[in-house]
Amino acid sequence: MTARLGTLDQFPPAERYVYMDAASVGLSQKSGAEAISKWQQALADDGTVAFDEQAEVDCLDGLNNAAAALFNAGTSDIAVASSETVLMASLAWAVMPAAGTNIVATDTTHPSTIYPWIRVAQTTGAEVRWAHAGDDLAIDADELESLIDDRTSVVCLSHAEYGTGQTYDLKRFADAAHRHGAVCIVDATQSAGQVAIDVAATGVDAVATSTYKWLCGPFGTGFMYVAPALQKLNPGIVGWRSHEDMWDFQADRLVLPQSAKRFEFGTMAYGTALGATQAVNYLLEIGIERIFDHNRVISGRLRDGLQGLGAEILGPGDAASRSATVAARFPGKDSAAFARTLKDRQVIASLRGDFIRFSPHLYNSSDDIDRGLAAIGEAL
Ligand SMILES: Cc1ncc(COP(=O)(O)O)c(C=O)c1O
């Protein structure tokens, strides 16, 4: 029996449902959610008396520190904003891959990982070069690496793919990018919180994530690691927070901070950052490696059980390229209708394309998995 690592006092819905949907929206860590409500209420009650100008400068510091610890980065290498997408968009315009260069990506990547780069490429004339998945939606990592050449400017990857959870060896792809003078940019929205990310050991150039999935935080917050070498770039999105002293309003000049903070540009739902800080620190206290090991056990049990029920499992065959997401098709079943049936039985997963994506996390136990499998077996 594998007990929950995330306890029910912090994740009460884990008792009510067999909740296997972190790849869509993770269960929110309860004290983080409470911190957000408290901040919002204080603002409603007292306005700037509760949240003054200094607070508006300092309010992202906690998340900045937590994110640095999560990625093994320096605190000046982190920018906080409202989502992965805005941070990635700003970075793509900052890097601005030129005509004659190519951007390497997989065709199973999430749109928010690659659309910003496609948009820039439409303007500059850079090429987007795709690694194509097979019928099982697995990407061949060797084939992906073989696309990188001396004309590559950017290798842009979802660390874990949103559909199958396939993961990539970040050091391998950062090294390959660097050998050809390119940068390796990572979207960690499907990995941060479940797979360890060490920017120092892997040498990746930037890592952006939202917080509402495997980090068990809220919507409305994201953060990005930016390697020191990229901290000279001119962000694609700028605003009043972009200036090195944000309260020194002066419209006719912009002096960007000499740190990743130059990618912070405006107001956001600041209270969400407080909740995200608590959630990230909660996970860090448990330990990401421990969460990974736990998730490996319960997702392996789920995978084996689904196969035993006749399901076709998608994604890579080798365990080293897998995270906790398990993507499955059930022969003879319409996935959309079957996902609804499972929801009626309190088994929460998500429909993606023509398959069902199960994504258990630290708040699931092996008993949950068995309960889920029993319900799926009955539904079949
Ligand atoms: C890999 C990845 N990136 C980004 C997103 C969503 O981005 P955002 O939170 O910025 O809307 C998702 C959501 O499913 C995702 O899976």
Tab-separated table of C-alpha atoms and ligand atoms in Angstrom:
chain	number	residue	atom	x	y	z
A	1	MET	CA	0.000	0.000	0.000
A	2	THR	CA	1.401	3.374	-1.037
A	3	ALA	CA	-0.069	6.125	1.127
A	4	ARG	CA	-0.745	9.662	-0.048
A	5	LEU	CA	2.244	12.006	0.211
A	6	GLY	CA	0.035	15.081	0.060
A	7	THR	CA	-2.287	14.830	3.037
A	8	LEU	CA	-6.079	15.121	3.018
A	9	ASP	CA	-6.033	18.218	5.227
A	10	GLN	CA	-4.249	19.980	2.355
A	11	PHE	CA	-6.118	18.213	-0.467
A	12	PRO	CA	-9.647	17.404	0.808
A	13	PRO	CA	-11.164	16.568	-2.623
A	14	ALA	CA	-8.726	13.635	-2.903
A	15	GLU	CA	-11.112	11.728	-0.650
A	16	ARG	CA	-14.272	12.556	-2.599
A	17	TYR	CA	-12.933	11.713	-6.034
A	18	VAL	CA	-10.350	9.496	-7.594
A	19	TYR	CA	-8.717	12.675	-8.812
A	20	MET	CA	-6.264	11.914	-11.614
A	21	ASP	CA	-6.252	15.207	-13.474
A	22	ALA	CA	-3.121	17.139	-12.462
A	23	ALA	CA	-2.148	17.477	-16.132
A	24	SER	CA	-5.307	19.556	-16.559
A	25	VAL	CA	-5.647	21.295	-13.178
A	26	GLY	CA	-4.003	19.918	-10.048
A	27	LEU	CA	-5.823	19.976	-6.727
A	28	SER	CA	-4.944	23.260	-5.028
A	29	GLN	CA	-2.938	23.057	-1.842
A	30	LYS	CA	-5.418	24.301	0.748
A	31	SER	CA	-3.335	26.755	2.761
A	32	GLY	CA	-2.151	28.359	-0.469
A	33	ALA	CA	-5.758	28.772	-1.623
A	34	GLU	CA	-6.642	30.284	1.776
A	35	ALA	CA	-3.766	32.768	1.531
A	36	ILE	CA	-5.143	33.992	-1.794
A	37	SER	CA	-8.657	34.473	-0.404
A	38	LYS	CA	-7.269	36.288	2.620
A	39	TRP	CA	-5.241	38.661	0.452
A	40	GLN	CA	-8.224	39.350	-1.782
A	41	GLN	CA	-10.493	40.025	1.194
A	42	ALA	CA	-7.949	42.351	2.793
A	43	LEU	CA	-7.766	44.282	-0.469
A	44	ALA	CA	-11.559	44.472	-0.633
A	45	ASP	CA	-11.731	45.625	2.986
A	46	ASP	CA	-8.868	48.112	3.069
A	47	GLY	CA	-7.502	48.812	-0.427
A	48	THR	CA	-4.020	50.325	-0.426
A	49	VAL	CA	-4.017	50.376	3.366
A	50	ALA	CA	-3.705	46.592	3.157
A	51	PHE	CA	-1.577	46.547	0.013
A	52	ASP	CA	0.636	49.606	-0.285
A	53	GLU	CA	3.301	50.581	-2.800
A	54	GLN	CA	6.111	48.809	-0.995
A	55	ALA	CA	3.962	45.666	-0.794
A	56	GLU	CA	3.485	45.880	-4.549
A	57	VAL	CA	7.273	45.877	-4.964
A	58	ASP	CA	7.850	43.020	-2.510
A	59	CYS	CA	4.844	40.774	-3.146
A	60	LEU	CA	6.568	38.549	-5.697
A	61	ASP	CA	9.705	37.947	-3.614
A	62	GLY	CA	8.394	34.838	-1.871
A	63	LEU	CA	7.528	33.143	-5.137
A	64	ASN	CA	10.788	34.305	-6.647
A	65	ASN	CA	12.688	32.511	-3.851
A	66	ALA	CA	10.540	29.382	-4.008
A	67	ALA	CA	10.939	29.161	-7.791
A	68	ALA	CA	14.716	29.592	-7.485
A	69	ALA	CA	14.819	26.705	-4.994
A	70	LEU	CA	12.599	24.579	-7.246
A	71	PHE	CA	14.887	25.048	-10.256
A	72	ASN	CA	18.211	25.257	-8.373
A	73	ALA	CA	18.620	28.770	-9.779
A	74	GLY	CA	19.728	32.108	-8.373
A	75	THR	CA	16.959	34.393	-7.128
A	76	SER	CA	17.902	37.064	-9.677
A	77	ASP	CA	17.318	34.510	-12.463
A	78	ILE	CA	13.539	34.301	-11.898
A	79	ALA	CA	10.715	36.397	-13.340
A	80	VAL	CA	7.101	36.135	-12.155
A	81	ALA	CA	4.032	36.930	-14.257
A	82	SER	CA	0.506	35.680	-14.772
A	83	SER	CA	1.196	32.532	-16.827
A	84	GLU	CA	3.647	30.461	-18.814
A	85	THR	CA	2.194	31.817	-22.054
A	86	VAL	CA	2.919	35.483	-21.391
A	87	LEU	CA	6.427	34.742	-20.184
A	88	MET	CA	7.149	32.508	-23.185
A	89	ALA	CA	5.724	35.117	-25.578
A	90	SER	CA	7.894	37.844	-24.117
A	91	LEU	CA	10.944	35.593	-24.308
A	92	ALA	CA	10.260	34.552	-27.911
A	93	TRP	CA	10.186	38.178	-29.037
A	94	ALA	CA	13.336	38.847	-27.000
A	95	VAL	CA	15.241	35.960	-28.624
A	96	MET	CA	13.663	36.717	-32.011
A	97	PRO	CA	15.082	33.844	-34.079
A	98	ALA	CA	16.214	35.328	-37.383
A	99	ALA	CA	15.458	34.427	-40.991
A	100	GLY	CA	17.711	31.603	-42.131
A	101	THR	CA	17.618	29.932	-38.716
A	102	ASN	CA	15.316	27.186	-37.493
A	103	ILE	CA	13.365	26.439	-34.330
A	104	VAL	CA	13.186	22.754	-33.397
A	105	ALA	CA	10.042	21.454	-31.666
A	106	THR	CA	7.856	18.343	-31.439
A	107	ASP	CA	4.406	18.107	-33.006
A	108	THR	CA	3.041	16.826	-29.680
A	109	THR	CA	4.116	19.949	-27.830
A	110	HIS	CA	1.486	22.179	-26.193
A	111	PRO	CA	0.384	25.153	-28.313
A	112	SER	CA	1.466	27.552	-25.571
A	113	THR	CA	4.994	26.158	-25.762
A	114	ILE	CA	5.405	26.798	-29.469
A	115	TYR	CA	2.795	29.312	-30.708
A	116	PRO	CA	4.832	32.274	-29.413
A	117	TRP	CA	7.811	31.055	-31.460
A	118	ILE	CA	5.664	30.438	-34.535
A	119	ARG	CA	4.317	33.966	-34.220
A	120	VAL	CA	7.825	35.435	-34.120
A	121	ALA	CA	8.914	33.180	-36.987
A	122	GLN	CA	6.016	34.512	-39.085
A	123	THR	CA	7.517	37.967	-38.707
A	124	THR	CA	11.205	37.166	-39.050
A	125	GLY	CA	11.023	34.319	-41.581
A	126	ALA	CA	12.644	31.719	-39.307
A	127	GLU	CA	11.697	28.090	-40.034
A	128	VAL	CA	9.928	25.830	-37.537
A	129	ARG	CA	11.244	22.282	-37.779
A	130	TRP	CA	9.054	19.519	-36.373
A	131	ALA	CA	9.811	16.131	-34.907
A	132	HIS	CA	6.740	14.033	-35.705
A	133	ALA	CA	5.210	11.531	-33.321
A	134	GLY	CA	4.219	8.031	-34.378
A	135	ASP	CA	0.715	6.571	-34.049
A	136	ASP	CA	1.437	5.905	-30.391
A	137	LEU	CA	2.143	9.647	-29.952
A	138	ALA	CA	5.723	8.894	-28.885
A	139	ILE	CA	8.542	11.128	-30.073
A	140	ASP	CA	11.820	9.473	-31.008
A	141	ALA	CA	14.399	11.464	-29.030
A	142	ASP	CA	17.190	10.528	-31.471
A	143	GLU	CA	15.162	11.831	-34.383
A	144	LEU	CA	14.387	15.000	-32.430
A	145	GLU	CA	18.074	15.582	-31.756
A	146	SER	CA	18.967	14.906	-35.392
A	147	LEU	CA	16.905	17.960	-36.434
A	148	ILE	CA	19.289	20.283	-34.592
A	149	ASP	CA	21.960	21.684	-36.909
A	150	ASP	CA	24.195	24.715	-37.344
A	151	ARG	CA	21.200	26.776	-38.484
A	152	THR	CA	19.209	26.024	-35.344
A	153	SER	CA	18.649	29.061	-33.151
A	154	VAL	CA	16.169	27.570	-30.655
A	155	VAL	CA	15.327	24.115	-29.349
A	156	CYS	CA	11.935	24.589	-27.746
A	157	LEU	CA	10.520	21.706	-25.698
A	158	SER	CA	7.755	20.872	-23.288
A	159	HIS	CA	9.793	19.083	-20.638
A	160	ALA	CA	6.825	16.729	-20.239
A	161	GLU	CA	4.399	16.494	-23.147
A	162	TYR	CA	0.847	17.509	-22.216
A	163	GLY	CA	-0.795	14.459	-23.817
A	164	THR	CA	1.394	11.492	-22.999
A	165	GLY	CA	3.654	12.919	-20.296
A	166	GLN	CA	6.728	11.951	-22.332
A	167	THR	CA	9.782	13.626	-20.820
A	168	TYR	CA	13.069	14.688	-22.371
A	169	ASP	CA	16.586	14.622	-20.996
A	170	LEU	CA	17.138	18.356	-20.616
A	171	LYS	CA	20.924	18.118	-20.390
A	172	ARG	CA	21.055	16.143	-23.615
A	173	PHE	CA	19.026	18.744	-25.510
A	174	ALA	CA	20.715	21.758	-23.907
A	175	ASP	CA	24.108	20.298	-24.837
A	176	ALA	CA	22.951	19.546	-28.375
A	177	ALA	CA	21.568	23.081	-28.759
A	178	HIS	CA	24.741	24.656	-27.409
A	179	ARG	CA	27.013	22.579	-29.673
A	180	HIS	CA	25.264	24.325	-32.571
A	181	GLY	CA	25.123	27.794	-31.017
A	182	ALA	CA	21.392	27.549	-30.233
A	183	VAL	CA	19.473	28.060	-26.996
A	184	CYS	CA	17.344	25.419	-25.273
A	185	ILE	CA	14.020	26.802	-24.041
A	186	VAL	CA	11.749	24.686	-21.859
A	187	ASP	CA	8.078	24.803	-20.938
A	188	ALA	CA	7.850	23.036	-17.581
A	189	THR	CA	4.096	23.458	-17.035
A	190	GLN	CA	3.626	19.665	-17.251
A	191	SER	CA	6.741	18.764	-15.252
A	192	ALA	CA	7.385	21.349	-12.524
A	193	GLY	CA	6.200	19.816	-9.263
A	194	GLN	CA	6.458	16.206	-10.416
A	195	VAL	CA	9.865	15.949	-12.147
A	196	ALA	CA	13.017	17.540	-10.733
A	197	ILE	CA	14.440	20.397	-12.808
A	198	ASP	CA	17.986	21.547	-12.189
A	199	VAL	CA	18.935	24.419	-14.433
A	200	ALA	CA	22.536	24.449	-13.179
A	201	ALA	CA	23.091	20.753	-13.898
A	202	THR	CA	21.274	20.707	-17.237
A	203	GLY	CA	22.401	24.072	-18.626
A	204	VAL	CA	19.022	24.965	-20.131
A	205	ASP	CA	18.630	28.621	-21.087
A	206	ALA	CA	15.083	29.322	-19.923
A	207	VAL	CA	12.297	27.417	-18.168
A	208	ALA	CA	8.750	28.779	-17.904
A	209	THR	CA	5.775	27.303	-16.069
A	210	SER	CA	2.271	28.063	-14.888
A	211	THR	CA	1.410	26.995	-11.346
A	212	TYR	CA	-2.056	25.397	-11.473
A	213	LYS	CA	-1.100	21.887	-12.563
A	214	TRP	CA	1.572	19.744	-10.861
A	215	LEU	CA	2.611	22.629	-8.589
A	216	CYS	CA	-0.827	22.513	-6.920
A	217	GLY	CA	-1.069	26.289	-7.016
A	218	PRO	CA	-3.573	28.697	-8.559
A	219	PHE	CA	-4.431	29.972	-12.013
A	220	GLY	CA	-3.039	33.453	-12.565
A	221	THR	CA	0.620	32.867	-11.763
A	222	GLY	CA	3.613	31.653	-13.708
A	223	PHE	CA	7.349	32.026	-13.379
A	224	MET	CA	10.369	31.716	-15.612
A	225	TYR	CA	14.029	30.985	-15.104
A	226	VAL	CA	16.219	33.015	-17.447
A	227	ALA	CA	19.916	32.123	-17.696
A	228	PRO	CA	22.241	35.086	-17.004
A	229	ALA	CA	23.375	35.152	-20.658
A	230	LEU	CA	19.772	35.885	-21.740
A	231	GLN	CA	19.262	38.617	-19.157
A	232	LYS	CA	20.583	41.217	-21.616
A	233	LEU	CA	17.738	40.570	-24.059
A	234	ASN	CA	15.005	43.093	-24.687
A	235	PRO	CA	11.691	41.534	-23.537
A	236	GLY	CA	8.824	41.351	-26.001
A	237	ILE	CA	6.382	42.648	-23.387
A	238	VAL	CA	7.228	45.738	-21.344
A	239	GLY	CA	5.249	47.933	-18.975
A	240	TRP	CA	5.625	50.076	-15.893
A	241	ARG	CA	7.041	47.206	-13.791
A	242	SER	CA	9.789	46.734	-16.387
A	243	HIS	CA	11.754	49.772	-15.221
A	244	GLU	CA	14.494	49.103	-12.651
A	245	ASP	CA	12.666	51.354	-10.139
A	246	MET	CA	9.024	50.709	-10.906
A	247	TRP	CA	7.701	53.658	-8.879
A	248	ASP	CA	9.948	56.163	-10.634
A	249	PHE	CA	7.376	56.922	-13.317
A	250	GLN	CA	8.854	58.649	-16.288
A	251	ALA	CA	7.476	57.911	-19.718
A	252	ASP	CA	10.419	58.892	-21.892
A	253	ARG	CA	12.927	56.301	-20.748
A	254	LEU	CA	13.042	52.637	-19.783
A	255	VAL	CA	15.989	51.168	-17.899
A	256	LEU	CA	15.534	47.421	-17.578
A	257	PRO	CA	16.803	45.591	-14.476
A	258	GLN	CA	20.054	43.660	-14.927
A	259	SER	CA	18.317	40.411	-13.986
A	260	ALA	CA	15.480	38.144	-15.054
A	261	LYS	CA	13.178	40.717	-13.411
A	262	ARG	CA	13.217	42.582	-16.725
A	263	PHE	CA	10.613	40.025	-17.860
A	264	GLU	CA	8.135	41.310	-15.227
A	265	PHE	CA	6.101	44.078	-16.781
A	266	GLY	CA	2.854	44.974	-15.037
A	267	THR	CA	0.258	44.246	-12.400
A	268	MET	CA	-1.203	40.785	-12.010
A	269	ALA	CA	-3.525	39.058	-9.575
A	270	TYR	CA	-0.775	39.459	-6.979
A	271	GLY	CA	-2.520	37.408	-4.317
A	272	THR	CA	-2.220	34.309	-6.497
A	273	ALA	CA	1.558	34.568	-6.175
A	274	LEU	CA	1.176	34.225	-2.392
A	275	GLY	CA	-0.804	31.022	-2.859
A	276	ALA	CA	1.659	29.693	-5.418
A	277	THR	CA	4.512	30.392	-2.993
A	278	GLN	CA	2.871	28.270	-0.308
A	279	ALA	CA	2.163	25.462	-2.753
A	280	VAL	CA	5.703	25.367	-4.151
A	281	ASN	CA	7.210	25.466	-0.658
A	282	TYR	CA	4.884	22.667	0.440
A	283	LEU	CA	6.103	20.481	-2.439
A	284	LEU	CA	9.722	21.421	-1.762
A	285	GLU	CA	9.338	20.404	1.861
A	286	ILE	CA	8.159	16.956	0.789
A	287	GLY	CA	10.863	16.854	-1.906
A	288	ILE	CA	10.373	16.678	-5.663
A	289	GLU	CA	12.439	13.475	-5.965
A	290	ARG	CA	10.196	11.855	-3.386
A	291	ILE	CA	7.098	13.018	-5.231
A	292	PHE	CA	8.555	11.667	-8.475
A	293	ASP	CA	9.222	8.254	-6.881
A	294	HIS	CA	5.746	8.162	-5.365
A	295	ASN	CA	4.133	9.131	-8.654
A	296	ARG	CA	6.194	6.533	-10.509
A	297	VAL	CA	4.794	3.807	-8.261
A	298	ILE	CA	1.150	4.858	-8.475
A	299	SER	CA	1.218	5.702	-12.197
A	300	GLY	CA	2.953	2.380	-12.893
A	301	ARG	CA	0.192	0.608	-11.013
A	302	LEU	CA	-2.396	2.515	-13.027
A	303	ARG	CA	-0.660	1.763	-16.310
A	304	ASP	CA	-0.388	-1.956	-15.546
A	305	GLY	CA	-3.994	-2.076	-14.379
A	306	LEU	CA	-5.274	-0.297	-17.493
A	307	GLN	CA	-3.310	-2.640	-19.714
A	308	GLY	CA	-4.810	-5.543	-17.791
A	309	LEU	CA	-8.234	-4.125	-18.683
A	310	GLY	CA	-7.299	-4.137	-22.367
A	311	ALA	CA	-6.447	-0.445	-22.766
A	312	GLU	CA	-3.939	0.751	-25.337
A	313	ILE	CA	-1.340	2.925	-23.636
A	314	LEU	CA	0.137	5.786	-25.658
A	315	GLY	CA	3.526	7.444	-25.400
A	316	PRO	CA	7.044	6.150	-25.022
A	317	GLY	CA	7.702	2.525	-24.121
A	318	ASP	CA	10.807	3.176	-22.046
A	319	ALA	CA	10.191	4.041	-18.413
A	320	ALA	CA	12.999	6.639	-18.365
A	321	SER	CA	10.983	8.865	-20.739
A	322	ARG	CA	7.773	8.761	-18.742
A	323	SER	CA	6.251	10.959	-16.059
A	324	ALA	CA	3.063	10.306	-14.068
A	325	THR	CA	0.689	10.992	-16.954
A	326	VAL	CA	-0.877	7.879	-18.480
A	327	ALA	CA	-2.656	8.302	-21.828
A	328	ALA	CA	-4.992	5.488	-22.852
A	329	ARG	CA	-7.503	4.422	-25.456
A	330	PHE	CA	-10.095	1.780	-24.695
A	331	PRO	CA	-10.758	-0.410	-27.749
A	332	GLY	CA	-14.398	-0.349	-28.790
A	333	LYS	CA	-15.131	2.701	-26.617
A	334	ASP	CA	-15.687	6.261	-27.721
A	335	SER	CA	-13.199	8.161	-25.549
A	336	ALA	CA	-15.426	11.243	-25.111
A	337	ALA	CA	-18.409	9.206	-23.936
A	338	PHE	CA	-16.216	6.986	-21.792
A	339	ALA	CA	-14.564	9.975	-20.080
A	340	ARG	CA	-18.064	11.225	-19.154
A	341	THR	CA	-18.950	7.802	-17.773
A	342	LEU	CA	-15.823	7.825	-15.633
A	343	LYS	CA	-16.625	11.301	-14.336
A	344	ASP	CA	-20.102	10.100	-13.318
A	345	ARG	CA	-18.275	7.452	-11.275
A	346	GLN	CA	-16.072	10.113	-9.617
A	347	VAL	CA	-13.002	9.089	-11.597
A	348	ILE	CA	-11.617	12.412	-12.779
A	349	ALA	CA	-9.389	12.408	-15.849
A	350	SER	CA	-9.444	14.399	-19.080
A	351	LEU	CA	-10.277	13.798	-22.682
A	352	ARG	CA	-7.506	14.866	-25.040
A	353	GLY	CA	-8.069	14.191	-28.719
A	354	ASP	CA	-9.239	10.588	-29.004
A	355	PHE	CA	-7.699	9.376	-25.759
A	356	ILE	CA	-8.181	9.738	-22.024
A	357	ARG	CA	-5.379	11.234	-19.993
A	358	PHE	CA	-4.970	10.121	-16.379
A	359	SER	CA	-2.583	12.132	-14.242
A	360	PRO	CA	-2.314	11.065	-10.592
A	361	HIS	CA	-0.140	13.079	-8.225
A	362	LEU	CA	1.162	13.188	-4.680
A	363	TYR	CA	-2.317	13.358	-3.118
A	364	ASN	CA	-3.242	9.955	-4.624
A	365	SER	CA	-2.604	6.664	-2.873
A	366	SER	CA	-2.374	3.184	-4.380
A	367	ASP	CA	-5.854	2.590	-2.953
A	368	ASP	CA	-7.123	5.455	-5.113
A	369	ILE	CA	-5.606	3.810	-8.149
A	370	ASP	CA	-7.276	0.507	-7.271
A	371	ARG	CA	-10.609	2.282	-6.707
A	372	GLY	CA	-10.219	3.990	-10.072
A	373	LEU	CA	-9.320	0.762	-11.851
A	374	ALA	CA	-12.276	-1.031	-10.289
A	375	ALA	CA	-14.621	1.734	-11.484
A	376	ILE	CA	-13.090	1.657	-14.967
A	377	GLY	CA	-13.396	-2.147	-15.051
A	378	GLU	CA	-17.090	-1.919	-14.131
A	379	ALA	CA	-17.709	0.805	-16.700
A	380	LEU	CA	-16.106	-1.348	-19.395
B	1	LIG	C1	2.907	22.319	-21.522
B	1	LIG	C2	1.873	23.360	-21.273
B	1	LIG	N1	2.191	24.652	-21.371
B	1	LIG	C3	1.301	25.624	-21.135
B	1	LIG	C4	0.006	25.332	-20.802
B	1	LIG	C5	-0.994	26.410	-20.561
B	1	LIG	O1	-0.398	27.658	-20.535
B	1	LIG	P1	-1.044	28.863	-19.716
B	1	LIG	O2	-1.181	28.422	-18.302
B	1	LIG	O3	-0.058	29.925	-19.904
B	1	LIG	O4	-2.349	29.167	-20.342
B	1	LIG	C6	-0.385	24.001	-20.691
B	1	LIG	C7	-1.774	23.662	-20.335
B	1	LIG	O5	-2.248	22.587	-20.541
B	1	LIG	C8	0.580	22.991	-20.939
B	1	LIG	O6	0.239	21.704	-20.840
